[in-house]
């Protein structure tokens, strides 16, 4: 069978989903995780008696403890968002396989 010159096989396949939302979510989750690490270090420094030189930052032990707990929660939230978006980016919607049956790439 002879193919014509204007044949394009890409038109036969359905378009895949847009991945920019998941990439943006992964970047936002990574940003939350980085911010959580930095704030954790600041909270630990306050608890150890070496407060960082940041304007308008209360250097009491209670404030350091609150900052440490809030930053650990922010770190955990960022990691969960980042992992969920990365998992969604890696798994295509072609086959419905259980996540534990997929190859491990990380």
mmCIF file of C-alpha atoms in Angstrom:
data_model
loop_
_atom_site.group_PDB
_atom_site.id
_atom_site.type_symbol
_atom_site.label_atom_id
_atom_site.label_comp_id
_atom_site.label_asym_id
_atom_site.label_seq_id
_atom_site.Cartn_x
_atom_site.Cartn_y
_atom_site.Cartn_z
ATOM 1 C CA UNK A 1 0.000 0.000 0.000
ATOM 2 C CA UNK A 2 1.408 3.336 -0.979
ATOM 3 C CA UNK A 3 1.422 6.097 1.619
ATOM 4 C CA UNK A 4 0.723 9.629 0.621
ATOM 5 C CA UNK A 5 3.173 12.392 1.415
ATOM 6 C CA UNK A 6 0.844 14.181 3.828
ATOM 7 C CA UNK A 7 0.315 11.185 6.119
ATOM 8 C CA UNK A 8 1.097 11.898 9.760
ATOM 9 C CA UNK A 9 0.895 9.031 12.254
ATOM 10 C CA UNK A 10 0.780 11.430 15.209
ATOM 11 C CA UNK A 11 -2.743 12.448 14.216
ATOM 12 C CA UNK A 12 -3.958 8.882 14.801
ATOM 13 C CA UNK A 13 -2.916 8.831 18.457
ATOM 14 C CA UNK A 14 -4.869 10.757 21.074
ATOM 15 C CA UNK A 15 -3.068 13.656 22.664
ATOM 16 C CA UNK A 16 -1.606 12.940 26.053
ATOM 17 C CA UNK A 17 -2.493 14.911 29.152
ATOM 18 C CA UNK A 18 -0.809 18.209 29.830
ATOM 19 C CA UNK A 19 2.010 17.719 32.293
ATOM 20 C CA UNK A 20 2.739 21.327 33.175
ATOM 21 C CA UNK A 21 0.426 21.236 36.227
ATOM 22 C CA UNK A 22 2.288 18.280 37.714
ATOM 23 C CA UNK A 23 5.662 19.885 36.991
ATOM 24 C CA UNK A 24 4.512 23.097 38.650
ATOM 25 C CA UNK A 25 3.237 21.109 41.629
ATOM 26 C CA UNK A 26 6.535 19.241 41.919
ATOM 27 C CA UNK A 27 8.461 22.515 41.806
ATOM 28 C CA UNK A 28 6.164 24.022 44.449
ATOM 29 C CA UNK A 29 6.579 20.950 46.661
ATOM 30 C CA UNK A 30 10.375 21.137 46.309
ATOM 31 C CA UNK A 31 10.253 24.829 47.194
ATOM 32 C CA UNK A 32 8.219 24.040 50.322
ATOM 33 C CA UNK A 33 10.718 21.342 51.277
ATOM 34 C CA UNK A 34 13.690 23.700 50.851
ATOM 35 C CA UNK A 35 11.941 26.394 52.878
ATOM 36 C CA UNK A 36 11.145 23.806 55.549
ATOM 37 C CA UNK A 37 14.811 22.768 55.767
ATOM 38 C CA UNK A 38 15.971 26.374 56.106
ATOM 39 C CA UNK A 39 13.394 27.172 58.768
ATOM 40 C CA UNK A 40 14.264 23.944 60.601
ATOM 41 C CA UNK A 41 17.879 25.047 60.740
ATOM 42 C CA UNK A 42 16.819 28.462 62.059
ATOM 43 C CA UNK A 43 14.588 26.886 64.718
ATOM 44 C CA UNK A 44 17.348 24.494 65.785
ATOM 45 C CA UNK A 45 19.792 27.408 66.008
ATOM 46 C CA UNK A 46 17.392 29.287 68.286
ATOM 47 C CA UNK A 47 16.996 26.240 70.532
ATOM 48 C CA UNK A 48 20.775 25.774 70.694
ATOM 49 C CA UNK A 49 21.261 29.359 71.827
ATOM 50 C CA UNK A 50 22.624 30.846 68.614
ATOM 51 C CA UNK A 51 19.692 32.774 67.104
ATOM 52 C CA UNK A 52 20.086 33.886 63.484
ATOM 53 C CA UNK A 53 20.385 37.583 62.792
ATOM 54 C CA UNK A 54 16.970 38.093 61.218
ATOM 55 C CA UNK A 55 15.033 41.267 61.960
ATOM 56 C CA UNK A 56 11.807 40.945 63.944
ATOM 57 C CA UNK A 57 12.458 37.313 64.900
ATOM 58 C CA UNK A 58 11.669 36.462 68.499
ATOM 59 C CA UNK A 59 14.657 34.583 69.910
ATOM 60 C CA UNK A 60 12.926 32.851 72.819
ATOM 61 C CA UNK A 61 12.909 29.107 73.373
ATOM 62 C CA UNK A 62 9.144 28.873 72.856
ATOM 63 C CA UNK A 63 9.349 30.677 69.527
ATOM 64 C CA UNK A 64 12.225 28.419 68.471
ATOM 65 C CA UNK A 65 10.196 25.325 69.332
ATOM 66 C CA UNK A 66 7.153 26.596 67.427
ATOM 67 C CA UNK A 67 9.355 27.482 64.462
ATOM 68 C CA UNK A 68 10.986 24.048 64.531
ATOM 69 C CA UNK A 69 7.674 22.168 64.626
ATOM 70 C CA UNK A 70 6.063 24.353 61.937
ATOM 71 C CA UNK A 71 9.079 24.010 59.678
ATOM 72 C CA UNK A 72 9.155 20.220 60.074
ATOM 73 C CA UNK A 73 5.477 20.125 59.089
ATOM 74 C CA UNK A 74 6.245 22.336 56.084
ATOM 75 C CA UNK A 75 9.113 20.026 55.129
ATOM 76 C CA UNK A 76 6.853 16.972 55.385
ATOM 77 C CA UNK A 77 4.115 18.655 53.347
ATOM 78 C CA UNK A 78 6.606 19.684 50.670
ATOM 79 C CA UNK A 79 8.008 16.171 50.398
ATOM 80 C CA UNK A 80 4.543 14.626 50.156
ATOM 81 C CA UNK A 81 3.485 17.047 47.421
ATOM 82 C CA UNK A 82 6.757 16.564 45.536
ATOM 83 C CA UNK A 83 6.560 12.755 45.682
ATOM 84 C CA UNK A 84 2.898 12.667 44.631
ATOM 85 C CA UNK A 85 3.550 14.920 41.633
ATOM 86 C CA UNK A 86 6.678 12.972 40.627
ATOM 87 C CA UNK A 87 4.717 9.723 40.826
ATOM 88 C CA UNK A 88 1.974 11.217 38.666
ATOM 89 C CA UNK A 89 4.539 12.440 36.122
ATOM 90 C CA UNK A 90 6.211 9.028 35.856
ATOM 91 C CA UNK A 91 3.062 6.923 35.557
ATOM 92 C CA UNK A 92 1.244 7.214 32.290
ATOM 93 C CA UNK A 93 -2.473 6.605 31.959
ATOM 94 C CA UNK A 94 -2.010 3.813 29.424
ATOM 95 C CA UNK A 95 -1.947 0.811 31.762
ATOM 96 C CA UNK A 96 -3.487 0.381 35.158
ATOM 97 C CA UNK A 97 -0.713 -1.299 37.099
ATOM 98 C CA UNK A 98 -0.279 -1.298 40.831
ATOM 99 C CA UNK A 99 2.489 1.110 41.914
ATOM 100 C CA UNK A 100 4.508 -1.678 43.563
ATOM 101 C CA UNK A 101 4.679 -3.566 40.237
ATOM 102 C CA UNK A 102 6.310 -0.676 38.368
ATOM 103 C CA UNK A 103 10.078 -0.410 37.926
ATOM 104 C CA UNK A 104 11.912 1.594 40.512
ATOM 105 C CA UNK A 105 13.830 4.460 38.853
ATOM 106 C CA UNK A 106 14.857 6.498 41.902
#
